[in-house]
PDB file of C-alpha atoms in Angstrom:
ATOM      1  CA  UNK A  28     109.658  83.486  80.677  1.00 76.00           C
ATOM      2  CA  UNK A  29     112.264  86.015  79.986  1.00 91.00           C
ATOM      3  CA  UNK A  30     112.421  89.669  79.408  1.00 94.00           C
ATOM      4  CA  UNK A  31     111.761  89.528  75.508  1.00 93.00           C
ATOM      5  CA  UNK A  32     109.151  87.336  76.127  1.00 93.00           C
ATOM      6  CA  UNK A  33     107.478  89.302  78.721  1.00 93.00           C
ATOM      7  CA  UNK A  34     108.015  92.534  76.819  1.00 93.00           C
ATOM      8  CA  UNK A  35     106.249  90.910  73.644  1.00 92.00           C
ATOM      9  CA  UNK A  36     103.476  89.482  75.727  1.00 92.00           C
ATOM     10  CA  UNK A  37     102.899  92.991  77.660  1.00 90.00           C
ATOM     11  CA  UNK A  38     103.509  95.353  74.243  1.00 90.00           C
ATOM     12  CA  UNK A  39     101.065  92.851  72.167  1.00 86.00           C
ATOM     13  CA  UNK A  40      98.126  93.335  75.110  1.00 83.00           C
ATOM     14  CA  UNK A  41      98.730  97.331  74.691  1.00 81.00           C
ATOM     15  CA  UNK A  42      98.464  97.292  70.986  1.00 72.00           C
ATOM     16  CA  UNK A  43      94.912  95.321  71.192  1.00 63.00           C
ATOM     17  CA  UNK A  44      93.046  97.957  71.523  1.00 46.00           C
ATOM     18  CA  UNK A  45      94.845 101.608  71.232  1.00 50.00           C
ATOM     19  CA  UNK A  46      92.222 103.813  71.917  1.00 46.00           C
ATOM     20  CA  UNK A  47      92.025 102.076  75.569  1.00 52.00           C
ATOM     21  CA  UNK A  48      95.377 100.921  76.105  1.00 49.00           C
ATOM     22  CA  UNK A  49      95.311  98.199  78.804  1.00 51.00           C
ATOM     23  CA  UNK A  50      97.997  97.687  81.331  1.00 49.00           C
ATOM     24  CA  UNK A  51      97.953  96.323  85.014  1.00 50.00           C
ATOM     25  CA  UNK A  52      97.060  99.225  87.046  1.00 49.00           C
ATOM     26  CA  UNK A  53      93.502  98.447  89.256  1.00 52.00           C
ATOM     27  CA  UNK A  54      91.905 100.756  86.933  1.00 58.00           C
ATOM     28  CA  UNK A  55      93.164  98.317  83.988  1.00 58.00           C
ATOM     29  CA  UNK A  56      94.048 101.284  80.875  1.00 66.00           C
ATOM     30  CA  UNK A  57      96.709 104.144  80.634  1.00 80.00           C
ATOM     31  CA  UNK A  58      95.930 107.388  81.231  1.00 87.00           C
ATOM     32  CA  UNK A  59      96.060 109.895  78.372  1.00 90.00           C
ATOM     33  CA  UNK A  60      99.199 111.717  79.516  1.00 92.00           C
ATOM     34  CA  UNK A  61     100.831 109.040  80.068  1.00 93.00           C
ATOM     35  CA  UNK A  62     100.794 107.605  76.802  1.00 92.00           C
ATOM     36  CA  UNK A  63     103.663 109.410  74.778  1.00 93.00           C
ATOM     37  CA  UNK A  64     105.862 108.135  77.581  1.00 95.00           C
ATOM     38  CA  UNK A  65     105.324 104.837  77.384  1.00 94.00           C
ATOM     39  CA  UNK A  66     105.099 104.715  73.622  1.00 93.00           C
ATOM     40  CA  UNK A  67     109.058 105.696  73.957  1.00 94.00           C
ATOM     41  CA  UNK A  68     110.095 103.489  76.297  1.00 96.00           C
ATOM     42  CA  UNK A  69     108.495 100.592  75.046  1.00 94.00           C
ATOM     43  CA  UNK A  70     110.049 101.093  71.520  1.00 93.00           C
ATOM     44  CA  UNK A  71     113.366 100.695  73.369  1.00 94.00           C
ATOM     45  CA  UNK A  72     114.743  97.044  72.835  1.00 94.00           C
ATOM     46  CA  UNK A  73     115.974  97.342  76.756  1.00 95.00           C
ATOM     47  CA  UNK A  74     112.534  98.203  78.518  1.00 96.00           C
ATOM     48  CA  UNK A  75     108.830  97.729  79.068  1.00 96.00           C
ATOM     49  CA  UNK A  76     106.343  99.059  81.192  1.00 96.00           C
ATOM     50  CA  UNK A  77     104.433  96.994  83.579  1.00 94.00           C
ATOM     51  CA  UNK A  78     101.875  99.244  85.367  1.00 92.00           C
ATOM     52  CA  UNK A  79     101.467 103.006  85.159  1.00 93.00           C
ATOM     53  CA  UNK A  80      99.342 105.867  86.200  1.00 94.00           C
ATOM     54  CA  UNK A  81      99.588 109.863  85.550  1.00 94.00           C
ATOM     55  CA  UNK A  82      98.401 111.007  89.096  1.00 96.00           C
ATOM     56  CA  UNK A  83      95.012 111.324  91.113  1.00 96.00           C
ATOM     57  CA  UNK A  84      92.885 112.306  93.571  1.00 97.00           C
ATOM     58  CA  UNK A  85      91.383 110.166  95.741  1.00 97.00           C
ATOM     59  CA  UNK A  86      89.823 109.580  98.981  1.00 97.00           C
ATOM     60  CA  UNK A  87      90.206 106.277 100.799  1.00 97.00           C
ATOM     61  CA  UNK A  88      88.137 104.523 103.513  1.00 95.00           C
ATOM     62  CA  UNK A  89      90.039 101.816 105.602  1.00 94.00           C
ATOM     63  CA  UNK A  90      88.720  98.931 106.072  1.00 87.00           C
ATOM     64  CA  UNK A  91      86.102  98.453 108.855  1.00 73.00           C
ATOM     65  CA  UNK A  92      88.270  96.680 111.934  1.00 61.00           C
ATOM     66  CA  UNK A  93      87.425  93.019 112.979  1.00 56.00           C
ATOM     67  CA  UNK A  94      86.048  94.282 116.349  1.00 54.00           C
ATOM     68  CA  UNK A  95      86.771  97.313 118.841  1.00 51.00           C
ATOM     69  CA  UNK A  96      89.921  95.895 120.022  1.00 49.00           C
ATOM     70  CA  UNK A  97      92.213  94.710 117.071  1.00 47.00           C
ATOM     71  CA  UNK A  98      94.484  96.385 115.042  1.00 48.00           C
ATOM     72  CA  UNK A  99      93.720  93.952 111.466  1.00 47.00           C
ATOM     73  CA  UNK A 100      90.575  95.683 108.970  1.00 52.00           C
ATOM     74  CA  UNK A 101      88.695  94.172 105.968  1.00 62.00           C
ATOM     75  CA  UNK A 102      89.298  95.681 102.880  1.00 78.00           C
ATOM     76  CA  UNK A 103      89.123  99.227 102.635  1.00 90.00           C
ATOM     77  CA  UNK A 104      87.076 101.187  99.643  1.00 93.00           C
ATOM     78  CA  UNK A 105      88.157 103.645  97.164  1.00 95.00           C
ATOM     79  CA  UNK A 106      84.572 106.367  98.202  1.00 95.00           C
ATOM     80  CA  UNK A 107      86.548 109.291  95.166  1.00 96.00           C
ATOM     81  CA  UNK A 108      88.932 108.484  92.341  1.00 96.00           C
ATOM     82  CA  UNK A 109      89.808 110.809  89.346  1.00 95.00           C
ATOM     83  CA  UNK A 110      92.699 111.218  86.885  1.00 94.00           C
ATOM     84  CA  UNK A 111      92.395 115.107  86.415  1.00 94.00           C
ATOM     85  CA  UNK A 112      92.216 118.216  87.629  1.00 95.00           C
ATOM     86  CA  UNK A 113      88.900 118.790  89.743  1.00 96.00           C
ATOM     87  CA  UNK A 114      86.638 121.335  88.113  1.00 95.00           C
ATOM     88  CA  UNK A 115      85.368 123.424  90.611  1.00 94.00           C
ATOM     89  CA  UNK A 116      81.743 124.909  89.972  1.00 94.00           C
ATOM     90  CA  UNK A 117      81.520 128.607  89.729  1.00 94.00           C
ATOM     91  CA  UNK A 118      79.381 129.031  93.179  1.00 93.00           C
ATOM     92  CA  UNK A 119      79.685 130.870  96.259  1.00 95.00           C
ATOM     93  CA  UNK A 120      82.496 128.879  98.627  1.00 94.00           C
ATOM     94  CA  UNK A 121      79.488 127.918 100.408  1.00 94.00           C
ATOM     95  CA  UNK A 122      78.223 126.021  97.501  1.00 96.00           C
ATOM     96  CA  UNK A 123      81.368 124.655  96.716  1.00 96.00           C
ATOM     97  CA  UNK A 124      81.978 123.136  99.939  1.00 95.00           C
ATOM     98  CA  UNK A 125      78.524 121.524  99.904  1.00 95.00           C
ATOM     99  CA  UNK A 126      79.307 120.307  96.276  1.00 95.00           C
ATOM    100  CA  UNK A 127      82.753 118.804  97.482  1.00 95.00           C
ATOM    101  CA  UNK A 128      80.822 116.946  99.979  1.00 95.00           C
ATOM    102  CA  UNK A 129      78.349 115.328  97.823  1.00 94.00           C
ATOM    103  CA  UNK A 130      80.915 114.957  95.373  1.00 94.00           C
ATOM    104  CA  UNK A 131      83.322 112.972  97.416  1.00 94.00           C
ATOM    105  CA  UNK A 132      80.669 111.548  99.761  1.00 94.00           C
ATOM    106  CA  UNK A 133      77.737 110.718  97.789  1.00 90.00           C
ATOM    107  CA  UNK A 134      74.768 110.090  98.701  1.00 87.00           C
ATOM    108  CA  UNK A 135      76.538 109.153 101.786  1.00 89.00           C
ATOM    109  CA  UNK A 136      75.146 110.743 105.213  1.00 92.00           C
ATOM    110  CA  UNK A 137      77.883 113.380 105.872  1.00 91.00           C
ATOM    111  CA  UNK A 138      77.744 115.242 109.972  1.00 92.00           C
ATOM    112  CA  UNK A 139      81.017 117.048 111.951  1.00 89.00           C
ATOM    113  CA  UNK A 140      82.411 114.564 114.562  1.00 81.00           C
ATOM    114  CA  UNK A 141      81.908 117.045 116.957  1.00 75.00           C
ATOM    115  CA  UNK A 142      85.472 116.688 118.576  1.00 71.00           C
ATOM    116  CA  UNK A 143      84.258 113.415 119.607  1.00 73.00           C
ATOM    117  CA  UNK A 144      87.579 110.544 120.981  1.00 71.00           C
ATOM    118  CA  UNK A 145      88.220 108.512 118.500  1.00 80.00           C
ATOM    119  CA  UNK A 146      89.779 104.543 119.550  1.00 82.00           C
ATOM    120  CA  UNK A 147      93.375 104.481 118.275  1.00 84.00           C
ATOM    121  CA  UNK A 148      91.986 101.663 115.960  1.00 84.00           C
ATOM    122  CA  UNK A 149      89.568 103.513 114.667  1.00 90.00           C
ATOM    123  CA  UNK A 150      89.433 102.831 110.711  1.00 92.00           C
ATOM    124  CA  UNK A 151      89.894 106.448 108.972  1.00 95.00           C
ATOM    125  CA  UNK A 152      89.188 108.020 105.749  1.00 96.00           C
ATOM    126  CA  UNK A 153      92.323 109.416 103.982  1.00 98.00           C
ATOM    127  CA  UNK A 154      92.542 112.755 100.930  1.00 98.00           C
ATOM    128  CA  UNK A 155      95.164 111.798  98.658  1.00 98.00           C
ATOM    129  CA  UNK A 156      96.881 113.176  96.034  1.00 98.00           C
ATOM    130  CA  UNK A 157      99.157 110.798  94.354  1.00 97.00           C
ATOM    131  CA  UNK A 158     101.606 111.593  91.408  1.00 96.00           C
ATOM    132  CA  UNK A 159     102.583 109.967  88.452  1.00 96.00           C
ATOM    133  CA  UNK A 160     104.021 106.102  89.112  1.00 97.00           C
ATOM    134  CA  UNK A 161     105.407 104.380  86.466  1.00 97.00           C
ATOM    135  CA  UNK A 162     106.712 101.094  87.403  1.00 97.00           C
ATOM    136  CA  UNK A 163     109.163  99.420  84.418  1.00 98.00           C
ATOM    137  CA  UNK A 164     111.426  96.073  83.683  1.00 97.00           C
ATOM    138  CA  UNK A 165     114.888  96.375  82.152  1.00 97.00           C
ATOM    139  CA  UNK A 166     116.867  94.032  80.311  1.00 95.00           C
ATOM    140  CA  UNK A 167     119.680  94.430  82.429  1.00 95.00           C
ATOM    141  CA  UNK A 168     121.395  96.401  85.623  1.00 95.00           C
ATOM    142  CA  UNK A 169     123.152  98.451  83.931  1.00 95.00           C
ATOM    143  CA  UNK A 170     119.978  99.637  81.796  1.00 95.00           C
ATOM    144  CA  UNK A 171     117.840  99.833  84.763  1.00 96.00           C
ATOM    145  CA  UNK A 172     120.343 101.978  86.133  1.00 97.00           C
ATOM    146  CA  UNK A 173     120.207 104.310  83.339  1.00 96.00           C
ATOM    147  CA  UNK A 174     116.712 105.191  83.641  1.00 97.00           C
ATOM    148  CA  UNK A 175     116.409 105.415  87.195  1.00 97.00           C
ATOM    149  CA  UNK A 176     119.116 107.935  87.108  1.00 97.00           C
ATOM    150  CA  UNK A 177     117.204 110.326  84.224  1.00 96.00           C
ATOM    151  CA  UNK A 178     114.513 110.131  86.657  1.00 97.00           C
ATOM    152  CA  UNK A 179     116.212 111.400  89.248  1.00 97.00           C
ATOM    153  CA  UNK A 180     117.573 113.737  87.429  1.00 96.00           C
ATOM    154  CA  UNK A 181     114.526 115.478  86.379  1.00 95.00           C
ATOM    155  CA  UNK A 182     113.230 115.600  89.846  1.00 94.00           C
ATOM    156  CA  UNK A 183     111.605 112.082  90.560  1.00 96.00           C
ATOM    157  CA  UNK A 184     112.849 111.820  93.709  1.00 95.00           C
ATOM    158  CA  UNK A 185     111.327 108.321  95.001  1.00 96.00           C
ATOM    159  CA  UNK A 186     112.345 106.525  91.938  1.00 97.00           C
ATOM    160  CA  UNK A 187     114.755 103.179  92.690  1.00 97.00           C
ATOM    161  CA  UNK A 188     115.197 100.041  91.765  1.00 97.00           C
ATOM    162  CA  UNK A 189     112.816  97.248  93.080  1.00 96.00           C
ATOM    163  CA  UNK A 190     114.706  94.493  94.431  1.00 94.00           C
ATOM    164  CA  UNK A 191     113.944  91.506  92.443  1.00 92.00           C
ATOM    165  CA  UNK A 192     116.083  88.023  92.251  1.00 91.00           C
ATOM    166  CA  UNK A 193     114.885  87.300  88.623  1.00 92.00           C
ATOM    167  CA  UNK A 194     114.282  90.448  87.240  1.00 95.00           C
ATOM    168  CA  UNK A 195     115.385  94.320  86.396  1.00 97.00           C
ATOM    169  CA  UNK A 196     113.003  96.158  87.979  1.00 97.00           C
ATOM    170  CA  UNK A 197     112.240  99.929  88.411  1.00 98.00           C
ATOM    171  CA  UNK A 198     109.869 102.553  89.768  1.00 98.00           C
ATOM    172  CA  UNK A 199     109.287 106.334  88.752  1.00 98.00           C
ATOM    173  CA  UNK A 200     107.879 108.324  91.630  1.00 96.00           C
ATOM    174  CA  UNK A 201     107.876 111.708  92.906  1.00 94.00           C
ATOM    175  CA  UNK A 202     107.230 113.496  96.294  1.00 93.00           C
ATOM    176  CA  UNK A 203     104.237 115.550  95.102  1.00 94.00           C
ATOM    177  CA  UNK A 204     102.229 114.034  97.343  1.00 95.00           C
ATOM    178  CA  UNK A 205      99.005 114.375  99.780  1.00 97.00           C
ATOM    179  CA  UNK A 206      97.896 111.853 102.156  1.00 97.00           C
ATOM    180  CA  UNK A 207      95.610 113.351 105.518  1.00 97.00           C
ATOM    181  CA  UNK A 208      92.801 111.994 107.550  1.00 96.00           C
ATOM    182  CA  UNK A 209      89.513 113.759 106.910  1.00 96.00           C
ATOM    183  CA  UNK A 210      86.835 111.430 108.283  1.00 95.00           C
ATOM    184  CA  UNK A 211      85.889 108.064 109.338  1.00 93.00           C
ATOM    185  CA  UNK A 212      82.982 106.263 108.994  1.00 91.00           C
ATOM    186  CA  UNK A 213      81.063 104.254 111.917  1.00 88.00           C
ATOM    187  CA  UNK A 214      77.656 102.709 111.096  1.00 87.00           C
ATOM    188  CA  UNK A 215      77.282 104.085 107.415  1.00 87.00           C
ATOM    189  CA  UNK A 216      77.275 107.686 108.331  1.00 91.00           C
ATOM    190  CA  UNK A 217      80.662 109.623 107.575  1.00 94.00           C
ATOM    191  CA  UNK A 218      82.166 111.657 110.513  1.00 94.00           C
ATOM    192  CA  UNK A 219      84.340 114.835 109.659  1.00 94.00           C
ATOM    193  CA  UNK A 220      87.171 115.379 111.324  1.00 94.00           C
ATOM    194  CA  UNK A 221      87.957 118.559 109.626  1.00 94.00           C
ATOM    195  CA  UNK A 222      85.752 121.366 108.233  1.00 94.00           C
ATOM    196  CA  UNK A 223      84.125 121.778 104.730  1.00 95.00           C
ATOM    197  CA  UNK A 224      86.446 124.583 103.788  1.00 96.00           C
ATOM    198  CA  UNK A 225      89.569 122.286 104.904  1.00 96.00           C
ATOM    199  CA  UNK A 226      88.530 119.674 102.028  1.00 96.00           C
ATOM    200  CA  UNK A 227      87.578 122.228  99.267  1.00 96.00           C
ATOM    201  CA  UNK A 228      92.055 123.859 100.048  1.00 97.00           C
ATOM    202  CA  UNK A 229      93.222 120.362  99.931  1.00 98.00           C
ATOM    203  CA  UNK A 230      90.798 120.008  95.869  1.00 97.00           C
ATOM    204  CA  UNK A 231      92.690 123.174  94.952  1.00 97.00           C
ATOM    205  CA  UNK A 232      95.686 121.844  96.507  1.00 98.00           C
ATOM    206  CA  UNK A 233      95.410 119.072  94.802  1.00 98.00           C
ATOM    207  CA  UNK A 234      94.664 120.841  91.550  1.00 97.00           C
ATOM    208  CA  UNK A 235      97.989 123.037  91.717  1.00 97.00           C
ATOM    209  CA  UNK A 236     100.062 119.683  92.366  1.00 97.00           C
ATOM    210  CA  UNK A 237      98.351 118.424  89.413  1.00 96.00           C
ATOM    211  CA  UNK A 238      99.769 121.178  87.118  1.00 96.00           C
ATOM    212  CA  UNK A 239     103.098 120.360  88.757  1.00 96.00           C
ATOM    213  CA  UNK A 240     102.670 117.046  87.928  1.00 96.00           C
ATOM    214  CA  UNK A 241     102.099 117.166  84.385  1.00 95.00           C
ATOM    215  CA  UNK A 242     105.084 120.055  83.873  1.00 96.00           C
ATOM    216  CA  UNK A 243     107.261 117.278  85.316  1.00 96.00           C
ATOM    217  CA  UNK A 244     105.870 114.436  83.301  1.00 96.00           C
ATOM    218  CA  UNK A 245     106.950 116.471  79.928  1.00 96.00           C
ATOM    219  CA  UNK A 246     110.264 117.260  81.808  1.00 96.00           C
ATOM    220  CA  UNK A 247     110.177 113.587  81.735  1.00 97.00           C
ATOM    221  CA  UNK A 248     109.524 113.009  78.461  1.00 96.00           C
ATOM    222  CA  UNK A 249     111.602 115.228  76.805  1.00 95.00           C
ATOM    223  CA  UNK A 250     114.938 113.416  78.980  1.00 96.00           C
ATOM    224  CA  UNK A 251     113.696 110.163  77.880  1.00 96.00           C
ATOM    225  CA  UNK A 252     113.117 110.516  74.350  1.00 94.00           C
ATOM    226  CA  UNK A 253     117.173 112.243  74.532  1.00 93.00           C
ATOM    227  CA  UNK A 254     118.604 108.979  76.595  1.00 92.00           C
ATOM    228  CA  UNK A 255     116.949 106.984  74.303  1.00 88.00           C
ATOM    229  CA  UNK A 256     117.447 108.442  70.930  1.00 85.00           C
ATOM    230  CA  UNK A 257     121.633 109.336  72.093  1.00 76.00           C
ATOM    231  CA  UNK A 258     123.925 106.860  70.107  1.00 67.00           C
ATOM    232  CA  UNK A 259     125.478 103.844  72.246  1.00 61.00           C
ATOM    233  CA  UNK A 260     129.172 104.992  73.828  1.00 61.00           C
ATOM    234  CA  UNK A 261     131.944 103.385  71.562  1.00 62.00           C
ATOM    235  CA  UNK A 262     133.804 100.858  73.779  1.00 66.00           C
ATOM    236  CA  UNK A 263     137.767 100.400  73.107  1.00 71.00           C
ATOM    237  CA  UNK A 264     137.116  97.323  71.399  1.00 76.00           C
ATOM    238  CA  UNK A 265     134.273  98.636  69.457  1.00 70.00           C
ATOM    239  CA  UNK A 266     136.809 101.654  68.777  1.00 74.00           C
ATOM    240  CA  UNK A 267     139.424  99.311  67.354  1.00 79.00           C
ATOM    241  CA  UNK A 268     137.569  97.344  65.409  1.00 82.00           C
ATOM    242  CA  UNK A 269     136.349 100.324  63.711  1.00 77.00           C
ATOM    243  CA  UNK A 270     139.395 102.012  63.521  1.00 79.00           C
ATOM    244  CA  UNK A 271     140.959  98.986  61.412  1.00 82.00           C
ATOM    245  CA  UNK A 272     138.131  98.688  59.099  1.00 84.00           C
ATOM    246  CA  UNK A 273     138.666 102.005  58.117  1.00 81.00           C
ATOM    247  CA  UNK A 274     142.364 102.029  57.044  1.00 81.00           C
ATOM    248  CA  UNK A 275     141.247  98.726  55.679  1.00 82.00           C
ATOM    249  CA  UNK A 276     138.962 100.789  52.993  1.00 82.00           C
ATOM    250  CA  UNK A 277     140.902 103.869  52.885  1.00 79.00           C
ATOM    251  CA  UNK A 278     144.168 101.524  51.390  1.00 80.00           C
ATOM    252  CA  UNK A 279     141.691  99.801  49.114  1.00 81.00           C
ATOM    253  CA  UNK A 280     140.785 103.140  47.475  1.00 79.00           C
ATOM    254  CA  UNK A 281     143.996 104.647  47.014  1.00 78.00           C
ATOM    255  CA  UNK A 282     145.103 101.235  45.666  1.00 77.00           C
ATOM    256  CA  UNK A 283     141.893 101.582  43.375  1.00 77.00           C
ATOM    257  CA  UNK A 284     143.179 105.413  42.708  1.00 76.00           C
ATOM    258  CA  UNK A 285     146.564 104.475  41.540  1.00 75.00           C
ATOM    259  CA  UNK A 286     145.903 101.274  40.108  1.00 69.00           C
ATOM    260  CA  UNK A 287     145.065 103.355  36.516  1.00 63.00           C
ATOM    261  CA  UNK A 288     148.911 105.119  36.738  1.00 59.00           C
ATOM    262  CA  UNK A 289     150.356 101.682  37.355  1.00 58.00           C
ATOM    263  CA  UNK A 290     149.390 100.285  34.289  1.00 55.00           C
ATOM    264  CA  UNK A 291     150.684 103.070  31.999  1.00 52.00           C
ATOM    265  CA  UNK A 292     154.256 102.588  33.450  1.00 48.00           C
TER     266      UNK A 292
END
C-alpha cells in the first residue's frame, strides 16, 4: 500500500465518527486539543497522522518479575491515566494528600515502605507526565523534513525522523516531561517510597507542565497552519515557464490593441 492509500484508509476511519475521532493510540480516539492540529495536517496532500495524544498524567506499575532473581517482568499496568489538568479538591493539604492517594491508588492498600532495601529487580511504580506526541507519515524526505523542522522550531525538541526503509516517517515530541519512582507493589499492597506531600508537588507539577503544554501546542498550530497555507517556492524552471507564458499573452493583447489601427491604414 502506498502513502495515498494509507492516508485515505487512515483519514476515512477519522471521519467515521467525528465526535470520537479514532486513531491508533492505546486509548483508540484523539484528544480534544489535539484535533485542530490534525484537521490541518491531514488536509495537506503531503501528510497524515498515524497516532497522537495531547499529554497526560499517569502512573505506571511494572510488571511483576518472573521470580526474585531475573531481570525480565510480565506486563506492567497503567493503576492512573488522564488527559487534563488534575482538579485538586478545595481541602486542607491533609485532605488532599489522602485524596491523591485514593485517587491514584484506589481501593488499593496504600502503607510507607518504611526505608525498607529494595532488590535491584524490584518492579517499581513510576509518576509520569508525558507531553503531546504526535507521530506522522510524509509523502516524501523532503516533506518530512519540513515539518520536523517547524517543530523544532517552535520548541519540540525530541521531534526527528523515524527511520523507516519504506516509509516517511516523523515524530513531534517535547522535553516537558516527568518520569520518577514513587512506589512498588509486592503482594497487592502498594509501598511508598516517597511521602504523600511528594505526590500531591509532582499533581501540581504536573498541572503547570500541562498549561505549558497546551501554550506550545497553539504555538504549534499557528506555525503549521503558516507552512502549510505559504505558496510552493517557484523553481527556475517553474520561473521560466511562467515567464514565457506571460510575454506570450502580453504580445497577444497589444496585437489585439493595434489590430483596430491596422485596418484603417
Amino acid at each position: 500500500m502506498d502513502f495515498e492509500a494509507r492516508k485515505r484508509d487512515i483519514v476515512t476511519h477519522l471521519a467515521l465518527e467525528e465526535s470520537n475521532e479514532r486513531d491508533k493510540s492505546p486509548k483508540g480516539y484523539i484528544d480534544v486539543p489535539i484535533v485542530e492540529l490534525m484537521r490541518l495536517i491531514n488536509g495537506h496532500a503531503d501528510y497524515v497522522t498515524t497516532s497522537s495524544c495531547s499529554g497526560r498524567i499517569a502512573v505506571y506499575a511494572e510488571g511483576e518479575a518472573e521470580d526474585d532473581g531475573c531481570k525480565t517482568a510480565k506486563g506492567g499496568e497503567w493503576l492512573y491515566v488522564t488527559h487534563e489538568r488534575v482538579g485538586l479538591p478545595d481541602k486542607s493539604m491533609q485532605e488532599q494528600c489522602q485524596w491523591c492517594l485514593e485517587t491514584v491508588f484506589g481501593s488499593s492498600k496504600v502503607v510507607s515502605s518504611g526505608g525498607s532495601v529494595l532488590s535491584p529487580h524490584q518492579p517499581l511504580i513510576y509518576f509520569k507526565f508525558e507531553p503531546l506526541v504526535l507521530h506522522v507519515e510524509a509523502s516524501s524526505a523532503e516533506a518530512a523534513d519540513s515539518l520536523t523542522s517547524i517543530a523544532l522550531q517552535v520548541g519540540y525538541r525530541n521531534s526527528g525522523i523515524i527511520p523507516s526503509r519504506t516509509r516517511h516517517m516523523l515524530a513531534i515530541r517535547s522535553t516537558l516531561k516527568l518520569d520518577l519512582p514513587i512506589a512498588y507493589r509486592r503482594n497487592n499492597i502498594i509501598h511508598l517510597l516517597v511521602e504523600p506531600s511528594y505526590l500531591l508537588l509532582l499533581i501540581h507539577m504536573s498541572n503547570a507542565k500541562f498549561d505549558q503544554n497546551l501554550d506550545r501546542l497553539q504555538l504549534l498550530e499557528d506555525h503549521v497552519q503558516q507552512f502549510l497555507n505559504k505558496p510552493p517556492v517557484e523553481s527556475k524552471q517553474e520561473r521560466r515557464i511562467r515567464k514565457q507564458r506571460e510575454g506570450r499573452e502580453k504580445q497577444l493583447r497589444l496585437q489585439a490593441l493595434c489590430q483596430p489601427f491596422g485596418k484603417g491604414v
